[in-house]
Coordinates of C-alpha atoms in Angstrom, one line a residue:
Chain X
M1 CA -34.9 13.0 23.9
A2 CA -34.5 10.7 20.9
P3 CA -31.5 8.3 21.2
A4 CA -28.4 9.2 19.2
I5 CA -28.3 5.6 17.8
S6 CA -31.1 3.1 17.7
L7 CA -31.2 -0.4 16.2
R8 CA -34.6 -2.0 16.1
G9 CA -35.1 -5.6 15.2
V10 CA -31.9 -5.5 13.1
T11 CA -30.7 -8.7 11.3
K12 CA -27.7 -8.8 9.1
R13 CA -26.9 -11.7 6.8
F14 CA -23.9 -12.1 4.6
L15 CA -23.5 -14.3 1.5
T16 CA -20.5 -16.5 2.1
P17 CA -18.1 -17.1 -0.9
S18 CA -19.4 -20.7 -1.2
G19 CA -22.9 -19.4 -1.7
G20 CA -24.3 -20.0 1.7
V21 CA -25.9 -17.5 4.1
Y22 CA -24.2 -16.4 7.2
T23 CA -26.2 -14.6 9.8
A24 CA -24.0 -12.2 11.7
L25 CA -26.6 -10.4 13.8
H26 CA -30.1 -11.5 14.6
D27 CA -32.9 -9.3 15.9
V28 CA -30.7 -6.8 17.6
D29 CA -32.3 -4.0 19.7
L30 CA -29.9 -1.4 21.0
A31 CA -30.2 2.3 21.9
V32 CA -27.4 4.8 22.7
E33 CA -28.3 8.1 24.3
P34 CA -26.7 11.4 23.1
G35 CA -23.3 11.8 24.7
E36 CA -23.3 8.3 26.1
F37 CA -20.2 6.1 26.1
C38 CA -21.3 2.6 25.3
A39 CA -19.3 -0.6 25.0
V40 CA -20.3 -3.7 23.1
V41 CA -18.7 -6.9 24.3
G42 CA -19.2 -10.4 23.1
P43 CA -17.3 -13.6 22.2
T44 CA -15.3 -13.8 18.9
G45 CA -17.4 -13.7 15.8
C46 CA -20.6 -12.5 17.5
G47 CA -21.1 -9.6 15.0
K48 CA -19.6 -6.8 17.1
S49 CA -17.8 -5.2 14.1
T50 CA -20.9 -5.7 12.0
T51 CA -22.9 -3.6 14.4
L52 CA -20.5 -0.7 13.8
A53 CA -20.6 -1.2 10.0
L54 CA -24.4 -1.0 10.2
I55 CA -24.4 2.2 12.3
S56 CA -21.8 3.8 10.1
G57 CA -23.8 3.0 6.9
L58 CA -20.9 1.0 5.4
E59 CA -23.3 -2.0 5.3
P60 CA -27.1 -1.9 5.0
P61 CA -29.2 -4.1 7.4
S62 CA -30.9 -7.1 5.9
E63 CA -33.9 -6.5 8.2
G64 CA -35.0 -4.0 10.8
E65 CA -34.1 -0.3 11.1
V66 CA -31.0 1.6 12.0
Q67 CA -31.4 5.2 13.0
V68 CA -28.7 7.6 13.7
L69 CA -29.4 11.1 15.1
G70 CA -33.1 10.5 14.5
K71 CA -32.7 9.6 10.8
P72 CA -32.8 6.2 9.2
V73 CA -29.3 5.3 7.9
S74 CA -28.9 5.0 4.2
G75 CA -25.3 5.1 3.1
I76 CA -22.5 6.9 5.0
A77 CA -23.9 9.9 6.9
D78 CA -22.1 13.0 8.1
G79 CA -21.2 13.3 11.7
I80 CA -19.7 9.9 12.2
G81 CA -16.2 9.0 13.2
Y82 CA -14.8 5.5 12.9
V83 CA -11.6 4.2 14.4
F84 CA -10.7 0.9 12.8
Q85 CA -9.2 -2.1 14.5
S86 CA -6.3 -2.4 12.1
D87 CA -4.3 0.5 10.9
A88 CA -6.4 2.5 8.6
V89 CA -4.3 5.7 8.4
F90 CA -3.1 6.4 4.9
P91 CA 0.5 5.2 4.7
W92 CA 1.4 7.6 1.8
K93 CA 0.3 10.7 3.7
T94 CA 2.2 12.4 6.5
V95 CA 0.7 12.7 9.9
L96 CA -0.4 16.3 9.0
E97 CA -1.9 15.2 5.7
N98 CA -3.7 12.2 7.4
V99 CA -5.3 14.4 10.0
A100 CA -6.2 17.2 7.5
A101 CA -7.9 14.7 5.2
G102 CA -11.3 14.9 6.8
P103 CA -11.7 18.7 6.6
R104 CA -10.3 18.7 3.0
Y105 CA -12.9 16.1 2.0
H106 CA -15.5 18.3 3.5
G107 CA -14.4 21.2 1.3
A108 CA -12.2 23.1 3.6
A109 CA -9.3 25.1 2.0
N110 CA -5.9 23.4 2.3
R111 CA -4.6 26.1 4.6
E112 CA -7.5 25.9 7.0
A113 CA -7.5 22.1 7.0
R114 CA -3.8 22.2 7.9
D115 CA -4.2 24.7 10.7
R116 CA -7.0 22.6 12.2
A117 CA -5.0 19.5 11.8
R118 CA -2.0 21.0 13.6
D119 CA -4.3 21.8 16.5
W120 CA -5.7 18.3 16.7
I121 CA -2.2 16.8 16.3
S122 CA -1.1 18.6 19.4
R123 CA -4.3 17.7 21.3
V124 CA -3.5 14.0 20.8
G125 CA 0.1 14.7 21.9
L126 CA 1.9 14.3 18.5
A127 CA 3.2 17.9 18.1
G128 CA 6.5 17.7 16.3
F129 CA 5.6 14.6 14.4
E130 CA 3.6 16.4 11.6
D131 CA 5.9 15.5 8.8
R132 CA 6.4 11.8 9.7
Y133 CA 4.9 9.0 7.7
P134 CA 3.0 6.4 9.5
Y135 CA 5.7 3.7 9.1
Q136 CA 8.0 6.0 11.1
L137 CA 5.6 5.9 14.1
S138 CA 4.9 3.4 16.8
G139 CA 1.6 1.5 17.0
G140 CA 0.3 3.8 19.8
M141 CA 1.3 6.9 17.9
R142 CA -0.6 5.6 14.8
K143 CA -3.6 5.1 16.9
R144 CA -3.3 8.8 18.0
V145 CA -3.2 9.8 14.4
A146 CA -6.3 7.7 13.8
L147 CA -8.1 9.3 16.7
A148 CA -7.2 12.9 15.6
Q149 CA -8.2 12.0 12.1
S150 CA -11.7 11.0 13.3
L151 CA -12.2 13.7 15.9
I152 CA -11.2 16.6 13.7
N153 CA -14.5 16.2 11.8
G154 CA -16.3 16.9 15.1
P155 CA -18.3 13.6 14.9
R156 CA -21.5 13.4 17.0
I157 CA -21.1 9.6 16.9
L158 CA -17.8 7.9 17.4
L159 CA -17.5 4.3 16.5
M160 CA -14.4 2.4 17.7
D161 CA -13.6 -1.2 16.7
E162 CA -11.2 -2.7 19.3
P163 CA -9.0 0.3 18.6
F164 CA -6.4 -0.5 21.3
S165 CA -6.3 -4.2 21.1
A166 CA -2.9 -4.2 19.4
L167 CA -1.2 -2.0 21.9
D168 CA 0.8 -3.1 24.9
V169 CA -0.8 -2.8 28.3
Q170 CA 0.8 0.5 29.4
T171 CA 0.2 2.3 26.2
R172 CA -3.3 1.0 26.2
S173 CA -4.4 2.5 29.5
L174 CA -2.6 5.7 28.6
M175 CA -4.6 5.9 25.4
E176 CA -7.8 4.9 27.2
N177 CA -7.4 7.9 29.6
E178 CA -6.7 10.2 26.8
L179 CA -9.8 9.0 24.9
L180 CA -11.9 9.7 27.9
A181 CA -10.5 13.2 28.2
L182 CA -11.1 13.9 24.5
W183 CA -14.6 12.4 24.7
S184 CA -15.6 14.4 27.8
A185 CA -14.6 17.6 25.9
S186 CA -16.9 16.7 23.1
S187 CA -20.6 15.8 23.2
A188 CA -20.2 12.7 21.0
S189 CA -21.9 9.4 21.7
V190 CA -19.4 6.5 21.5
V191 CA -19.9 2.9 20.6
F192 CA -16.8 1.1 21.6
V193 CA -16.4 -2.5 20.5
T194 CA -14.1 -4.7 22.6
H195 CA -13.6 -8.3 23.7
D196 CA -12.0 -7.0 26.9
L197 CA -14.6 -6.7 29.8
E198 CA -12.3 -4.6 32.0
E199 CA -11.8 -2.1 29.2
A200 CA -15.5 -2.0 28.5
I201 CA -16.4 -1.3 32.1
S202 CA -13.7 1.2 32.9
L203 CA -14.6 3.3 29.9
S204 CA -18.3 3.2 29.5
D205 CA -21.6 4.3 30.9
R206 CA -23.3 1.3 29.5
V207 CA -22.2 -2.1 28.4
F208 CA -24.1 -4.3 25.9
V209 CA -23.4 -8.0 26.0
L210 CA -23.9 -9.9 22.7
T211 CA -24.6 -13.6 22.5
A212 CA -22.4 -16.0 20.5
G213 CA -23.1 -15.6 16.8
P214 CA -25.6 -14.9 15.4
G215 CA -25.3 -12.0 17.8
T216 CA -28.2 -10.6 19.6
V217 CA -28.3 -8.4 22.7
K218 CA -28.2 -10.6 25.8
S219 CA -28.0 -7.9 28.4
N220 CA -27.5 -4.2 28.9
Y221 CA -25.8 -2.9 32.0
K222 CA -25.5 0.6 33.3
V223 CA -22.1 1.3 34.7
D224 CA -22.6 3.7 37.6
L225 CA -19.0 4.4 38.3
P226 CA -18.2 8.1 38.9
R227 CA -16.4 10.3 36.3
P228 CA -13.8 11.5 35.6
R229 CA -12.2 8.2 35.8
N230 CA -8.6 7.0 35.8
V231 CA -8.7 3.8 33.9
A232 CA -5.6 2.4 35.5
E233 CA -7.1 2.9 39.1
I234 CA -10.8 2.4 38.7
R235 CA -10.4 -1.4 38.5
F236 CA -9.5 -1.4 42.2
Q237 CA -12.9 0.0 43.3
P238 CA -15.2 -2.5 44.9
R239 CA -18.1 -1.4 42.7
F240 CA -16.0 -2.2 39.6
A241 CA -15.5 -5.8 40.8
E242 CA -19.3 -6.2 41.4
I243 CA -20.1 -5.0 37.9
Y244 CA -17.4 -7.1 36.5
E245 CA -18.7 -10.2 38.2
E246 CA -22.2 -9.6 37.0
L247 CA -21.2 -9.0 33.4
W248 CA -18.8 -11.9 33.4
S249 CA -21.4 -14.4 34.5
D250 CA -23.4 -13.3 31.4
L251 CA -20.5 -13.2 29.0
R252 CA -18.9 -16.5 30.2
D253 CA -21.7 -18.7 28.9
E254 CA -21.5 -17.0 25.5
V255 CA -17.8 -17.3 25.3
L256 CA -18.1 -21.0 26.1
V257 CA -20.7 -21.5 23.4
S258 CA -18.5 -19.7 20.9
Y259 CA -15.5 -21.7 22.0
E260 CA -17.3 -25.1 21.7
R261 CA -18.4 -24.1 18.1
Q262 CA -14.9 -23.1 17.1
K263 CA -13.6 -26.5 18.4
R264 CA -16.2 -28.3 16.5
S265 CA -15.7 -26.5 13.2
G266 CA -12.0 -26.9 13.7
A267 CA -12.4 -30.6 14.1
A268 CA -14.7 -31.0 11.2
Chain F
M1 CA 37.8 -13.9 30.7
S2 CA 35.9 -13.1 27.5
A3 CA 33.2 -11.5 29.6
V4 CA 35.7 -9.1 31.0
A5 CA 37.0 -8.3 27.6
T6 CA 33.6 -7.5 26.2
A7 CA 32.7 -5.4 29.2
E8 CA 35.9 -3.3 28.8
R9 CA 35.7 -2.8 25.1
P10 CA 34.0 0.5 24.3
V11 CA 30.9 0.4 22.0
S12 CA 32.6 2.7 19.5
D13 CA 35.3 0.1 19.0
L14 CA 32.7 -2.4 18.1
A15 CA 31.1 0.0 15.6
A16 CA 34.5 0.8 14.0
R17 CA 35.2 -2.9 13.6
R18 CA 31.8 -3.5 12.0
A19 CA 32.4 -0.6 9.6
R20 CA 35.9 -1.9 8.7
D21 CA 34.5 -5.4 8.0
A22 CA 31.8 -3.9 5.8
R23 CA 34.4 -1.9 3.9
R24 CA 36.6 -4.9 3.5
R25 CA 33.7 -6.9 2.1
Q26 CA 32.8 -4.2 -0.3
L27 CA 36.4 -4.2 -1.6
T28 CA 36.4 -8.0 -2.0
V29 CA 33.1 -7.8 -4.0
Q30 CA 34.4 -5.0 -6.3
G31 CA 37.7 -6.8 -6.8
L32 CA 36.0 -10.1 -7.8
R33 CA 33.7 -8.1 -10.1
V34 CA 36.7 -6.7 -11.9
L35 CA 38.4 -10.1 -12.0
T36 CA 35.3 -11.6 -13.6
A37 CA 35.3 -9.0 -16.3
V38 CA 39.1 -9.5 -16.9
V39 CA 38.8 -13.3 -17.1
W40 CA 35.7 -13.1 -19.4
L41 CA 37.0 -10.4 -21.8
G42 CA 40.6 -11.8 -21.6
S43 CA 39.6 -15.3 -22.6
W44 CA 37.4 -13.9 -25.4
E45 CA 40.2 -11.8 -26.7
L46 CA 42.8 -14.6 -26.4
T47 CA 40.7 -17.4 -28.0
T48 CA 39.8 -15.2 -31.0
R49 CA 43.4 -14.1 -31.4
L50 CA 44.7 -17.7 -31.2
G51 CA 42.1 -18.6 -33.8
W52 CA 40.3 -21.1 -31.6
V53 CA 37.1 -19.2 -32.1
D54 CA 36.3 -17.5 -35.4
K55 CA 36.6 -13.8 -35.0
F56 CA 34.4 -13.3 -38.1
F57 CA 31.4 -14.6 -36.2
F58 CA 32.2 -13.6 -32.6
S59 CA 34.4 -10.6 -33.1
Q60 CA 36.7 -9.7 -30.2
P61 CA 36.7 -7.1 -27.4
S62 CA 39.5 -5.0 -28.7
E63 CA 37.8 -4.8 -32.1
I64 CA 34.4 -3.9 -30.5
A65 CA 36.1 -1.2 -28.4
L66 CA 37.8 0.2 -31.5
R67 CA 34.5 0.2 -33.4
L68 CA 32.9 2.1 -30.5
W69 CA 35.7 4.6 -30.6
T70 CA 35.4 5.0 -34.3
W71 CA 31.7 5.6 -33.9
I72 CA 32.3 8.2 -31.2
S73 CA 35.2 10.0 -32.9
E74 CA 34.2 9.7 -36.6
G75 CA 30.5 8.9 -36.6
T76 CA 28.7 5.9 -38.0
A77 CA 27.6 5.1 -41.5
L78 CA 24.2 6.5 -40.6
G79 CA 25.6 9.8 -39.2
P80 CA 26.9 10.9 -35.8
L81 CA 26.6 8.4 -33.0
W82 CA 24.8 10.7 -30.6
Y83 CA 22.1 11.2 -33.2
Q84 CA 21.5 7.4 -33.4
V85 CA 21.3 7.2 -29.6
Y86 CA 19.0 10.2 -29.5
V87 CA 16.6 8.8 -32.1
T88 CA 16.3 5.5 -30.2
M89 CA 15.9 7.2 -26.9
E90 CA 13.2 9.5 -28.3
E91 CA 11.3 6.5 -29.6
T92 CA 11.8 4.6 -26.3
V93 CA 10.8 7.4 -24.0
L94 CA 7.7 8.4 -26.1
G95 CA 6.6 4.8 -26.4
F96 CA 7.2 4.2 -22.7
A97 CA 5.2 7.3 -21.8
V98 CA 2.3 6.5 -24.1
G99 CA 2.2 2.9 -23.1
S100 CA 2.4 3.7 -19.3
I101 CA -0.3 6.4 -19.4
L102 CA -2.7 4.2 -21.4
G103 CA -1.8 1.2 -19.2
I104 CA -2.4 3.1 -16.0
A105 CA -5.6 4.7 -17.3
F106 CA -7.1 1.4 -18.5
G107 CA -5.8 -0.5 -15.5
V108 CA -7.3 1.9 -12.9
T109 CA -10.6 2.1 -14.8
L110 CA -11.1 -1.6 -15.3
G111 CA -9.7 -2.4 -11.9
G112 CA -12.3 -0.2 -10.3
N113 CA -15.2 -1.4 -12.5
R114 CA -16.2 -5.0 -12.3
L115 CA -18.6 -4.9 -15.3
L116 CA -16.1 -3.4 -17.6
S117 CA -13.4 -5.8 -16.5
D118 CA -15.7 -8.8 -17.0
V119 CA -16.6 -7.6 -20.5
F120 CA -13.1 -6.8 -21.6
S121 CA -11.1 -9.6 -19.9
P122 CA -11.3 -12.2 -22.7
Y123 CA -10.2 -9.6 -25.3
I124 CA -7.3 -8.4 -23.1
K125 CA -6.2 -12.0 -22.4
A126 CA -6.3 -12.8 -26.2
A127 CA -4.4 -9.7 -27.1
N128 CA -1.8 -10.4 -24.4
S129 CA -1.2 -13.9 -25.7
I130 CA -0.1 -12.6 -29.1
P131 CA 3.7 -12.2 -29.4
R132 CA 3.3 -8.4 -29.6
V133 CA 6.5 -7.6 -31.3
V134 CA 5.1 -8.8 -34.6
L135 CA 2.7 -5.9 -34.4
G136 CA 5.7 -3.8 -35.3
A137 CA 5.3 -5.1 -38.8
L138 CA 1.7 -3.9 -38.9
F139 CA 2.6 -0.5 -37.5
A140 CA 5.4 -0.2 -40.1
I141 CA 2.8 -0.6 -42.8
S142 CA 0.0 1.5 -41.2
L143 CA 2.0 4.2 -39.6
G144 CA 4.9 4.4 -42.0
L145 CA 8.6 4.2 -41.4
D146 CA 8.9 7.4 -39.3
I147 CA 9.0 7.6 -35.5
R148 CA 5.3 6.8 -35.1
S149 CA 5.6 3.1 -35.9
K150 CA 8.5 2.7 -33.4
V151 CA 6.6 4.5 -30.7
A152 CA 3.6 2.4 -31.3
T153 CA 5.6 -0.8 -31.1
A154 CA 7.2 0.3 -27.8
A155 CA 3.9 1.5 -26.4
I156 CA 2.1 -1.7 -27.1
L157 CA 4.8 -3.8 -25.3
V158 CA 4.7 -1.4 -22.3
F159 CA 0.9 -1.1 -22.2
F160 CA 0.1 -4.7 -21.2
V161 CA 2.7 -5.0 -18.5
V162 CA 1.7 -1.7 -16.9
F163 CA -2.0 -2.4 -17.4
F164 CA -1.9 -5.7 -15.6
N165 CA 0.0 -4.3 -12.7
A166 CA -2.2 -1.2 -12.4
F167 CA -5.3 -3.5 -12.6
Q168 CA -4.0 -5.8 -9.8
G169 CA -2.8 -2.8 -7.8
V170 CA -6.3 -1.3 -7.8
R171 CA -7.8 -4.7 -6.9
E172 CA -5.4 -5.1 -3.9
V173 CA -6.3 -1.8 -2.2
D174 CA -6.9 -2.3 1.5
R175 CA -10.6 -2.3 2.1
N176 CA -10.1 -0.7 5.5
L177 CA -8.4 2.3 3.9
I178 CA -11.3 2.7 1.5
A179 CA -13.9 2.5 4.3
N180 CA -11.9 5.0 6.4
A181 CA -11.7 7.5 3.5
R182 CA -15.4 7.2 2.8
I183 CA -16.2 7.7 6.5
L184 CA -14.0 10.8 6.5
G185 CA -16.1 12.2 3.7
A186 CA -14.1 11.3 0.5
D187 CA -16.1 11.3 -2.7
N188 CA -15.4 9.0 -5.6
R189 CA -12.9 11.3 -7.2
R190 CA -11.0 11.7 -4.0
L191 CA -11.1 7.9 -3.4
T192 CA -9.5 7.4 -6.8
T193 CA -6.8 10.1 -6.6
E194 CA -6.0 9.9 -2.9
I195 CA -6.5 6.2 -2.0
I196 CA -6.7 3.9 -5.0
I197 CA -3.9 5.4 -7.2
P198 CA -1.4 5.9 -4.4
S199 CA -1.8 2.4 -3.1
A200 CA -1.6 1.0 -6.6
L201 CA 1.5 3.1 -7.3
S202 CA 3.9 0.6 -5.8
W203 CA 2.6 -2.1 -8.2
I204 CA 2.7 0.4 -11.1
M205 CA 6.2 1.5 -10.2
A206 CA 7.4 -2.1 -10.0
S207 CA 6.1 -2.7 -13.5
L208 CA 7.8 0.5 -14.8
H209 CA 11.2 -1.1 -14.2
T210 CA 10.4 -4.0 -16.5
S211 CA 8.4 -1.9 -19.0
F212 CA 11.2 0.6 -19.7
G213 CA 13.3 -2.4 -20.9
L214 CA 10.4 -3.5 -23.0
A215 CA 10.0 0.0 -24.5
L216 CA 13.7 -0.2 -25.6
V217 CA 13.0 -3.6 -27.1
G218 CA 9.9 -2.1 -28.9
A219 CA 11.9 0.8 -30.3
V220 CA 14.8 -1.4 -31.5
V221 CA 12.4 -4.0 -33.1
G222 CA 10.5 -1.1 -34.7
E223 CA 13.7 0.1 -36.2
L224 CA 14.5 -3.4 -37.6
F225 CA 11.2 -3.3 -39.5
G226 CA 12.5 -0.3 -41.3
A227 CA 14.2 2.9 -40.3
T228 CA 16.8 5.5 -41.3
A229 CA 18.4 6.1 -38.0
G230 CA 18.7 4.7 -34.5
V231 CA 20.8 2.1 -32.6
G232 CA 18.5 -0.7 -33.9
E233 CA 19.1 0.4 -37.4
L234 CA 22.8 0.6 -36.7
I235 CA 22.8 -3.0 -35.5
Y236 CA 20.6 -4.1 -38.4
S237 CA 22.9 -2.5 -41.0
A238 CA 26.0 -4.0 -39.3
E239 CA 24.3 -7.4 -39.5
H240 CA 23.8 -7.0 -43.2
L241 CA 27.5 -6.4 -43.7
F242 CA 28.3 -9.4 -41.6
D243 CA 30.0 -7.0 -39.2
A244 CA 29.9 -8.8 -35.8
A245 CA 31.9 -6.1 -34.1
G246 CA 29.3 -3.5 -35.2
V247 CA 26.5 -5.7 -33.8
F248 CA 28.3 -6.1 -30.5
A249 CA 29.0 -2.4 -30.2
G250 CA 25.4 -1.7 -30.8
I251 CA 24.3 -4.1 -28.1
L252 CA 26.8 -2.5 -25.7
L253 CA 25.3 0.9 -26.5
L254 CA 21.8 -0.4 -25.8
A255 CA 23.0 -2.0 -22.5
A256 CA 24.5 1.4 -21.4
V257 CA 21.3 3.2 -22.3
A258 CA 19.1 0.7 -20.4
L259 CA 21.4 0.9 -17.3
V260 CA 21.1 4.8 -17.2
A261 CA 17.4 4.6 -17.7
E262 CA 17.0 2.0 -14.9
S263 CA 18.8 4.2 -12.4
L264 CA 16.6 7.2 -13.4
I265 CA 13.5 5.1 -12.8
T266 CA 14.8 4.0 -9.4
A267 CA 15.4 7.6 -8.5
L268 CA 11.8 8.5 -9.7
E269 CA 10.5 5.6 -7.6
N270 CA 12.2 6.7 -4.5
R271 CA 10.8 10.2 -5.0
L272 CA 7.2 9.0 -5.6
I273 CA 7.1 6.3 -2.9
K274 CA 9.0 8.0 -0.2
W275 CA 6.4 7.0 2.4
R276 CA 7.6 3.4 2.2
P277 CA 10.5 2.2 4.3
Q278 CA 13.5 2.1 2.0
V279 CA 14.1 -1.3 0.6
V280 CA 17.2 -2.5 -1.1
V281 CA 16.4 -2.8 -4.8
E282 CA 19.9 -3.0 -6.0
T283 CA 20.3 -6.7 -5.3
K284 CA 17.2 -7.5 -7.3
F285 CA 18.2 -9.2 -10.5
G286 CA 16.4 -9.0 -13.9

């Protein structure tokens, strides 16, 4: 079976405002199977978010090929959901309008879009908050809105860019469990970007470690922990600790390289 | 001892005291406001009555009040007072509407299109640097002395303020929101109507406050260049008769009109931007 997502020899360069060239990703090979939950970890500035931008079609690669669902990516394709790191729900729309946006953009009638939105709002546990505006919600609730907003389109690929990094620890593990429940009810492939190794292991089937920028895939671990998982408890399993240790020994070097670089550029 | 006291005091007591303090402060502020008016108007009245200040040039409050009353009860030299106010308001509102719509349309278009904005920016900057009220003279010639020349003068003043704010508003739209909408399937039309315009709306609304004042300026200046009715014409004809009281009375009328309009715009703003946490706009000066 063809992978849901594949990146082959992908390099991404950006022009900096001063006219220089910045290489965010270098020769990245990466494949995600259909229905697989993958995490991408790496030190700050290694191009994790860029990887998602390439898969989503928001950015074209400079070199190499990105394929999603067997087709080369050219522009934003259907069947992709994207949960952003910062709040990207629309502040001038109510919860209901926010969640109904996707179906409406895809040509659904207003009434049908709203009905489907109500269903998704209750699935993410926000029933009763349909008429609130985002500023009236807590950070965790806004994330739920973002999740429902993406999932209502029935994406076959779900891209998540450190979605829970701004949440407090308790809310976070709650959201992680809910994400796993929602994901297991769908057949979507997930690419979950995070800098948190624990989060990566407890959620995923596979973890990609990127090197310090320009990022390239350093290693690719299969996480063979049983499902369904409880994110809050799985960390106490001995197997979790083994995987963690292995991955950390890979990641540590890259984090050090990245840290050294930051210190130097800070001193310069 | 104080610890015991706070522990025993019920919460409602604290809230009541807070409310009482707030009320007391409110009363103090209102009282001082009235006092300011009394001192100001009183000293004006007194100095002109005593002849320290020439009443011919500066008029006096009682005379202005009397003039306003005459205007209200007997009408002005140009006809009934309500008609003068109506004429000026009509010019102002039309000019405001035309200028705002054009400003938003151009601002949103140019803000979303880098090529167009690069091509037009020197012309817009040049046009913006002209003191635009003088264009009123041109409009009086080209459009005649009827309502159109006043509307045009008001509109041109409003246009630039709204244009620059709309332009900036479009430029400042959160990139994440645009990316999110595109991923969710929004086409260009939806992007404009559902993302770009709403997020630019707060900038545009902020400019509407200033620009309504400018529309009033435009209408009044337009009347100065030649008119048969309106508050501006009323002031202009009073000036010709060296009637300082008439000038002041006209100014007072304009101020009242502007205040009413300002509160209407604030209401409109609260309606349109209800998604934003309420901020206090009352304390904002200017």
